[in-house]
């Protein structure tokens, strides 16, 4: 009984997302009501986020790839989620292959960005499979991100990819550069960036 009541309330809230910008079919918000004059017009183009700066107070997804001394590879992703998300929305982080993917025979990949777009392409899985087929980590990441950007040019996101031996690379789209950090066995941390 409780489950069905909850489901009905979620369905009602999701269905009630009409006459808002950006379009719910293209974005998970935040939403703003549109005037009656704007209802039949297309959503405005996505804002340019290439000048976005990263810092300790504006981070989003936290992703990690861990390789132990015996070569066991794991990956995980957490997220703060999209602000003003649709109730009941499941983002990319818990979807295997979207936010993270690991295979101890090959390596792993973790991704961040526009989750509603990314989960349609499974970029972490694509990058790991790219490495399985002989690509280096950077090229595997670039191909996974390029596949998304081909269909969603306003997409913003990045991916970090590592082989089971610890070779790593990253790729991004929709920003000037993408920072990621690497810690080695001596606990020295390097912050690296790639240009998008």
PDB file of C-alpha atoms in Angstrom:
ATOM      1  CA  UNK A   1       0.000   0.000   0.000  1.00  0.00           C
ATOM      2  CA  UNK A   2       2.724   2.453   0.925  1.00  0.00           C
ATOM      3  CA  UNK A   3       4.718   1.631  -2.195  1.00  0.00           C
ATOM      4  CA  UNK A   4       1.784   2.246  -4.531  1.00  0.00           C
ATOM      5  CA  UNK A   5       0.938   5.549  -2.809  1.00  0.00           C
ATOM      6  CA  UNK A   6       4.531   6.659  -3.183  1.00  0.00           C
ATOM      7  CA  UNK A   7       4.607   5.587  -6.822  1.00  0.00           C
ATOM      8  CA  UNK A   8       1.384   7.471  -7.593  1.00  0.00           C
ATOM      9  CA  UNK A   9       2.755  10.654  -6.024  1.00  0.00           C
ATOM     10  CA  UNK A  10       5.982  10.346  -8.013  1.00  0.00           C
ATOM     11  CA  UNK A  11       4.094   9.745 -11.257  1.00  0.00           C
ATOM     12  CA  UNK A  12       1.921  12.810 -10.580  1.00  0.00           C
ATOM     13  CA  UNK A  13       4.974  15.010 -10.004  1.00  0.00           C
ATOM     14  CA  UNK A  14       6.786  13.744 -13.083  1.00  0.00           C
ATOM     15  CA  UNK A  15       3.751  14.213 -15.302  1.00  0.00           C
ATOM     16  CA  UNK A  16       3.242  17.741 -13.976  1.00  0.00           C
ATOM     17  CA  UNK A  17       6.487  19.008 -15.592  1.00  0.00           C
ATOM     18  CA  UNK A  18       4.791  20.947 -18.379  1.00  0.00           C
ATOM     19  CA  UNK A  19       5.439  24.460 -19.682  1.00  0.00           C
ATOM     20  CA  UNK A  20       8.868  24.765 -18.098  1.00  0.00           C
ATOM     21  CA  UNK A  21      12.316  25.618 -19.391  1.00  0.00           C
ATOM     22  CA  UNK A  22      14.593  23.899 -20.114  1.00  0.00           C
ATOM     23  CA  UNK A  23      12.582  21.166 -21.778  1.00  0.00           C
ATOM     24  CA  UNK A  24      12.198  18.106 -19.484  1.00  0.00           C
ATOM     25  CA  UNK A  25      12.934  15.913 -22.510  1.00  0.00           C
ATOM     26  CA  UNK A  26      16.393  17.500 -22.817  1.00  0.00           C
ATOM     27  CA  UNK A  27      17.377  18.394 -19.252  1.00  0.00           C
ATOM     28  CA  UNK A  28      16.770  17.466 -15.643  1.00  0.00           C
ATOM     29  CA  UNK A  29      16.442  21.131 -14.573  1.00  0.00           C
ATOM     30  CA  UNK A  30      16.435  23.326 -12.710  1.00  0.00           C
ATOM     31  CA  UNK A  31      13.098  24.270 -14.199  1.00  0.00           C
ATOM     32  CA  UNK A  32      11.422  27.652 -14.474  1.00  0.00           C
ATOM     33  CA  UNK A  33       7.860  28.309 -15.644  1.00  0.00           C
ATOM     34  CA  UNK A  34       7.540  29.806 -19.092  1.00  0.00           C
ATOM     35  CA  UNK A  35       5.060  32.463 -20.094  1.00  0.00           C
ATOM     36  CA  UNK A  36       2.084  31.517 -22.253  1.00  0.00           C
ATOM     37  CA  UNK A  37       3.811  33.229 -25.194  1.00  0.00           C
ATOM     38  CA  UNK A  38       6.842  30.933 -24.905  1.00  0.00           C
ATOM     39  CA  UNK A  39       5.041  27.584 -24.638  1.00  0.00           C
ATOM     40  CA  UNK A  40       5.172  26.800 -28.358  1.00  0.00           C
ATOM     41  CA  UNK A  41       8.784  27.862 -28.806  1.00  0.00           C
ATOM     42  CA  UNK A  42      11.801  25.614 -28.518  1.00  0.00           C
ATOM     43  CA  UNK A  43      13.970  25.685 -25.416  1.00  0.00           C
ATOM     44  CA  UNK A  44      16.831  28.162 -25.536  1.00  0.00           C
ATOM     45  CA  UNK A  45      20.219  26.743 -26.501  1.00  0.00           C
ATOM     46  CA  UNK A  46      22.309  25.327 -23.665  1.00  0.00           C
ATOM     47  CA  UNK A  47      24.520  27.886 -21.966  1.00  0.00           C
ATOM     48  CA  UNK A  48      28.208  27.876 -22.741  1.00  0.00           C
ATOM     49  CA  UNK A  49      29.971  26.183 -19.854  1.00  0.00           C
ATOM     50  CA  UNK A  50      33.492  26.187 -21.275  1.00  0.00           C
ATOM     51  CA  UNK A  51      34.555  28.946 -18.861  1.00  0.00           C
ATOM     52  CA  UNK A  52      33.386  27.021 -15.785  1.00  0.00           C
ATOM     53  CA  UNK A  53      36.062  26.844 -13.103  1.00  0.00           C
ATOM     54  CA  UNK A  54      36.488  23.952 -10.724  1.00  0.00           C
ATOM     55  CA  UNK A  55      37.225  24.442  -7.055  1.00  0.00           C
ATOM     56  CA  UNK A  56      36.666  22.977  -3.622  1.00  0.00           C
ATOM     57  CA  UNK A  57      33.185  24.509  -3.365  1.00  0.00           C
ATOM     58  CA  UNK A  58      31.774  23.599  -6.764  1.00  0.00           C
ATOM     59  CA  UNK A  59      32.686  19.996  -7.417  1.00  0.00           C
ATOM     60  CA  UNK A  60      30.116  17.461  -8.488  1.00  0.00           C
ATOM     61  CA  UNK A  61      30.810  13.782  -8.933  1.00  0.00           C
ATOM     62  CA  UNK A  62      33.502  11.988  -6.962  1.00  0.00           C
ATOM     63  CA  UNK A  63      34.850   8.950  -8.833  1.00  0.00           C
ATOM     64  CA  UNK A  64      37.706   6.608  -8.046  1.00  0.00           C
ATOM     65  CA  UNK A  65      39.618   3.822  -9.707  1.00  0.00           C
ATOM     66  CA  UNK A  66      41.643   1.670  -7.323  1.00  0.00           C
ATOM     67  CA  UNK A  67      44.217  -0.919  -8.365  1.00  0.00           C
ATOM     68  CA  UNK A  68      45.646  -3.084  -5.587  1.00  0.00           C
ATOM     69  CA  UNK A  69      49.162  -4.604  -5.669  1.00  0.00           C
ATOM     70  CA  UNK A  70      47.814  -7.925  -6.982  1.00  0.00           C
ATOM     71  CA  UNK A  71      46.166  -6.173  -9.958  1.00  0.00           C
ATOM     72  CA  UNK A  72      42.565  -6.268  -8.737  1.00  0.00           C
ATOM     73  CA  UNK A  73      40.737  -3.254 -10.212  1.00  0.00           C
ATOM     74  CA  UNK A  74      37.636  -1.577  -8.780  1.00  0.00           C
ATOM     75  CA  UNK A  75      35.814   1.621  -9.646  1.00  0.00           C
ATOM     76  CA  UNK A  76      33.083   3.618  -7.963  1.00  0.00           C
ATOM     77  CA  UNK A  77      31.210   6.858  -8.421  1.00  0.00           C
ATOM     78  CA  UNK A  78      29.168   8.989  -6.074  1.00  0.00           C
ATOM     79  CA  UNK A  79      27.263  12.100  -7.007  1.00  0.00           C
ATOM     80  CA  UNK A  80      25.583  15.069  -5.479  1.00  0.00           C
ATOM     81  CA  UNK A  81      22.941  14.638  -8.168  1.00  0.00           C
ATOM     82  CA  UNK A  82      21.350  17.290 -10.310  1.00  0.00           C
ATOM     83  CA  UNK A  83      19.790  20.215  -8.466  1.00  0.00           C
ATOM     84  CA  UNK A  84      16.033  20.325  -8.709  1.00  0.00           C
ATOM     85  CA  UNK A  85      15.972  16.839 -10.197  1.00  0.00           C
ATOM     86  CA  UNK A  86      12.716  15.172 -11.107  1.00  0.00           C
ATOM     87  CA  UNK A  87      11.469  13.139  -8.117  1.00  0.00           C
ATOM     88  CA  UNK A  88      12.305   9.482  -8.607  1.00  0.00           C
ATOM     89  CA  UNK A  89      15.085  10.174 -11.117  1.00  0.00           C
ATOM     90  CA  UNK A  90      17.957   7.713 -11.150  1.00  0.00           C
ATOM     91  CA  UNK A  91      21.182   9.287 -12.369  1.00  0.00           C
ATOM     92  CA  UNK A  92      24.164   7.802 -14.160  1.00  0.00           C
ATOM     93  CA  UNK A  93      26.250   6.960 -11.078  1.00  0.00           C
ATOM     94  CA  UNK A  94      24.423   3.728 -10.146  1.00  0.00           C
ATOM     95  CA  UNK A  95      24.101   2.531 -13.751  1.00  0.00           C
ATOM     96  CA  UNK A  96      26.911   0.026 -14.498  1.00  0.00           C
ATOM     97  CA  UNK A  97      28.946   1.322 -17.412  1.00  0.00           C
ATOM     98  CA  UNK A  98      27.671   4.903 -17.190  1.00  0.00           C
ATOM     99  CA  UNK A  99      29.288   6.367 -14.055  1.00  0.00           C
ATOM    100  CA  UNK A 100      31.867   3.623 -13.513  1.00  0.00           C
ATOM    101  CA  UNK A 101      33.016   0.299 -14.904  1.00  0.00           C
ATOM    102  CA  UNK A 102      35.882  -2.019 -13.955  1.00  0.00           C
ATOM    103  CA  UNK A 103      37.282  -5.271 -15.276  1.00  0.00           C
ATOM    104  CA  UNK A 104      40.429  -6.629 -13.620  1.00  0.00           C
ATOM    105  CA  UNK A 105      41.519  -8.176 -16.928  1.00  0.00           C
ATOM    106  CA  UNK A 106      41.636  -4.740 -18.594  1.00  0.00           C
ATOM    107  CA  UNK A 107      41.234  -1.726 -16.301  1.00  0.00           C
ATOM    108  CA  UNK A 108      38.542   0.750 -15.380  1.00  0.00           C
ATOM    109  CA  UNK A 109      36.879   4.049 -16.250  1.00  0.00           C
ATOM    110  CA  UNK A 110      34.870   6.593 -14.266  1.00  0.00           C
ATOM    111  CA  UNK A 111      32.824   9.445 -15.682  1.00  0.00           C
ATOM    112  CA  UNK A 112      31.182  12.694 -14.617  1.00  0.00           C
ATOM    113  CA  UNK A 113      29.034  15.283 -16.321  1.00  0.00           C
ATOM    114  CA  UNK A 114      25.528  15.528 -17.735  1.00  0.00           C
ATOM    115  CA  UNK A 115      24.325  12.247 -16.269  1.00  0.00           C
ATOM    116  CA  UNK A 116      21.015  12.089 -18.111  1.00  0.00           C
ATOM    117  CA  UNK A 117      22.909  12.196 -21.382  1.00  0.00           C
ATOM    118  CA  UNK A 118      25.821  10.011 -20.300  1.00  0.00           C
ATOM    119  CA  UNK A 119      23.700   7.084 -19.141  1.00  0.00           C
ATOM    120  CA  UNK A 120      22.374   6.752 -22.706  1.00  0.00           C
ATOM    121  CA  UNK A 121      25.883   5.936 -23.982  1.00  0.00           C
ATOM    122  CA  UNK A 122      27.604   4.026 -21.124  1.00  0.00           C
ATOM    123  CA  UNK A 123      30.926   5.854 -21.588  1.00  0.00           C
ATOM    124  CA  UNK A 124      32.784   3.983 -18.828  1.00  0.00           C
ATOM    125  CA  UNK A 125      31.916   0.641 -20.400  1.00  0.00           C
ATOM    126  CA  UNK A 126      32.837   1.920 -23.877  1.00  0.00           C
ATOM    127  CA  UNK A 127      36.238   3.103 -22.649  1.00  0.00           C
ATOM    128  CA  UNK A 128      37.069  -0.208 -20.945  1.00  0.00           C
ATOM    129  CA  UNK A 129      35.989  -2.143 -24.010  1.00  0.00           C
ATOM    130  CA  UNK A 130      38.092   0.207 -26.137  1.00  0.00           C
ATOM    131  CA  UNK A 131      41.136  -0.724 -24.045  1.00  0.00           C
ATOM    132  CA  UNK A 132      40.226  -4.408 -24.373  1.00  0.00           C
ATOM    133  CA  UNK A 133      40.419  -3.862 -28.150  1.00  0.00           C
ATOM    134  CA  UNK A 134      43.887  -2.333 -27.972  1.00  0.00           C
ATOM    135  CA  UNK A 135      43.342   1.399 -27.390  1.00  0.00           C
ATOM    136  CA  UNK A 136      45.366   3.291 -24.817  1.00  0.00           C
ATOM    137  CA  UNK A 137      43.463   4.855 -21.910  1.00  0.00           C
ATOM    138  CA  UNK A 138      43.468   8.396 -23.308  1.00  0.00           C
ATOM    139  CA  UNK A 139      42.262   7.356 -26.762  1.00  0.00           C
ATOM    140  CA  UNK A 140      39.633   5.040 -25.250  1.00  0.00           C
ATOM    141  CA  UNK A 141      38.312   7.958 -23.196  1.00  0.00           C
ATOM    142  CA  UNK A 142      38.374  10.324 -26.165  1.00  0.00           C
ATOM    143  CA  UNK A 143      36.354   7.915 -28.295  1.00  0.00           C
ATOM    144  CA  UNK A 144      33.755   7.388 -25.555  1.00  0.00           C
ATOM    145  CA  UNK A 145      33.317  11.149 -25.055  1.00  0.00           C
ATOM    146  CA  UNK A 146      33.327  11.863 -28.813  1.00  0.00           C
ATOM    147  CA  UNK A 147      30.494   9.406 -29.302  1.00  0.00           C
ATOM    148  CA  UNK A 148      28.336  11.385 -26.858  1.00  0.00           C
ATOM    149  CA  UNK A 149      29.358  14.779 -28.263  1.00  0.00           C
ATOM    150  CA  UNK A 150      28.436  13.656 -31.790  1.00  0.00           C
ATOM    151  CA  UNK A 151      24.776  13.485 -30.773  1.00  0.00           C
ATOM    152  CA  UNK A 152      24.779  16.082 -27.964  1.00  0.00           C
ATOM    153  CA  UNK A 153      27.184  18.908 -28.901  1.00  0.00           C
ATOM    154  CA  UNK A 154      26.187  20.974 -25.828  1.00  0.00           C
ATOM    155  CA  UNK A 155      27.024  18.039 -23.523  1.00  0.00           C
ATOM    156  CA  UNK A 156      29.496  18.627 -20.691  1.00  0.00           C
ATOM    157  CA  UNK A 157      31.449  15.762 -19.181  1.00  0.00           C
ATOM    158  CA  UNK A 158      34.725  14.044 -18.557  1.00  0.00           C
ATOM    159  CA  UNK A 159      36.106  10.560 -18.131  1.00  0.00           C
ATOM    160  CA  UNK A 160      39.180   9.103 -16.424  1.00  0.00           C
ATOM    161  CA  UNK A 161      40.454   5.782 -17.744  1.00  0.00           C
ATOM    162  CA  UNK A 162      43.175   3.479 -16.344  1.00  0.00           C
ATOM    163  CA  UNK A 163      44.665   0.181 -17.420  1.00  0.00           C
ATOM    164  CA  UNK A 164      45.110  -2.648 -14.911  1.00  0.00           C
ATOM    165  CA  UNK A 165      48.827  -1.695 -14.870  1.00  0.00           C
ATOM    166  CA  UNK A 166      48.079   1.883 -13.803  1.00  0.00           C
ATOM    167  CA  UNK A 167      48.550   3.701 -17.105  1.00  0.00           C
ATOM    168  CA  UNK A 168      45.922   6.421 -17.203  1.00  0.00           C
ATOM    169  CA  UNK A 169      44.397   9.135 -19.307  1.00  0.00           C
ATOM    170  CA  UNK A 170      41.354  11.363 -19.435  1.00  0.00           C
ATOM    171  CA  UNK A 171      39.107  13.074 -21.955  1.00  0.00           C
ATOM    172  CA  UNK A 172      36.411  15.728 -21.761  1.00  0.00           C
ATOM    173  CA  UNK A 173      33.946  17.869 -23.681  1.00  0.00           C
ATOM    174  CA  UNK A 174      32.140  21.129 -23.007  1.00  0.00           C
ATOM    175  CA  UNK A 175      34.724  22.803 -20.772  1.00  0.00           C
ATOM    176  CA  UNK A 176      38.209  24.242 -21.318  1.00  0.00           C
ATOM    177  CA  UNK A 177      40.020  21.607 -19.295  1.00  0.00           C
ATOM    178  CA  UNK A 178      39.252  18.692 -17.004  1.00  0.00           C
ATOM    179  CA  UNK A 179      41.244  18.093 -13.803  1.00  0.00           C
ATOM    180  CA  UNK A 180      41.816  14.686 -12.244  1.00  0.00           C
ATOM    181  CA  UNK A 181      44.212  13.386  -9.637  1.00  0.00           C
ATOM    182  CA  UNK A 182      46.423  10.321  -9.446  1.00  0.00           C
ATOM    183  CA  UNK A 183      47.927   8.840  -6.272  1.00  0.00           C
ATOM    184  CA  UNK A 184      50.701   6.275  -6.469  1.00  0.00           C
ATOM    185  CA  UNK A 185      51.886   3.651  -3.959  1.00  0.00           C
ATOM    186  CA  UNK A 186      53.952   6.287  -2.111  1.00  0.00           C
ATOM    187  CA  UNK A 187      50.750   8.324  -1.506  1.00  0.00           C
ATOM    188  CA  UNK A 188      52.017  11.173  -3.659  1.00  0.00           C
ATOM    189  CA  UNK A 189      49.097  12.889  -5.349  1.00  0.00           C
ATOM    190  CA  UNK A 190      49.424  14.593  -8.723  1.00  0.00           C
ATOM    191  CA  UNK A 191      46.685  16.818 -10.104  1.00  0.00           C
ATOM    192  CA  UNK A 192      46.633  16.538 -13.887  1.00  0.00           C
ATOM    193  CA  UNK A 193      44.495  18.261 -16.485  1.00  0.00           C
ATOM    194  CA  UNK A 194      43.501  17.544 -20.042  1.00  0.00           C
ATOM    195  CA  UNK A 195      42.309  20.129 -22.553  1.00  0.00           C
ATOM    196  CA  UNK A 196      38.865  19.542 -23.980  1.00  0.00           C
TER     197      UNK A 196
END
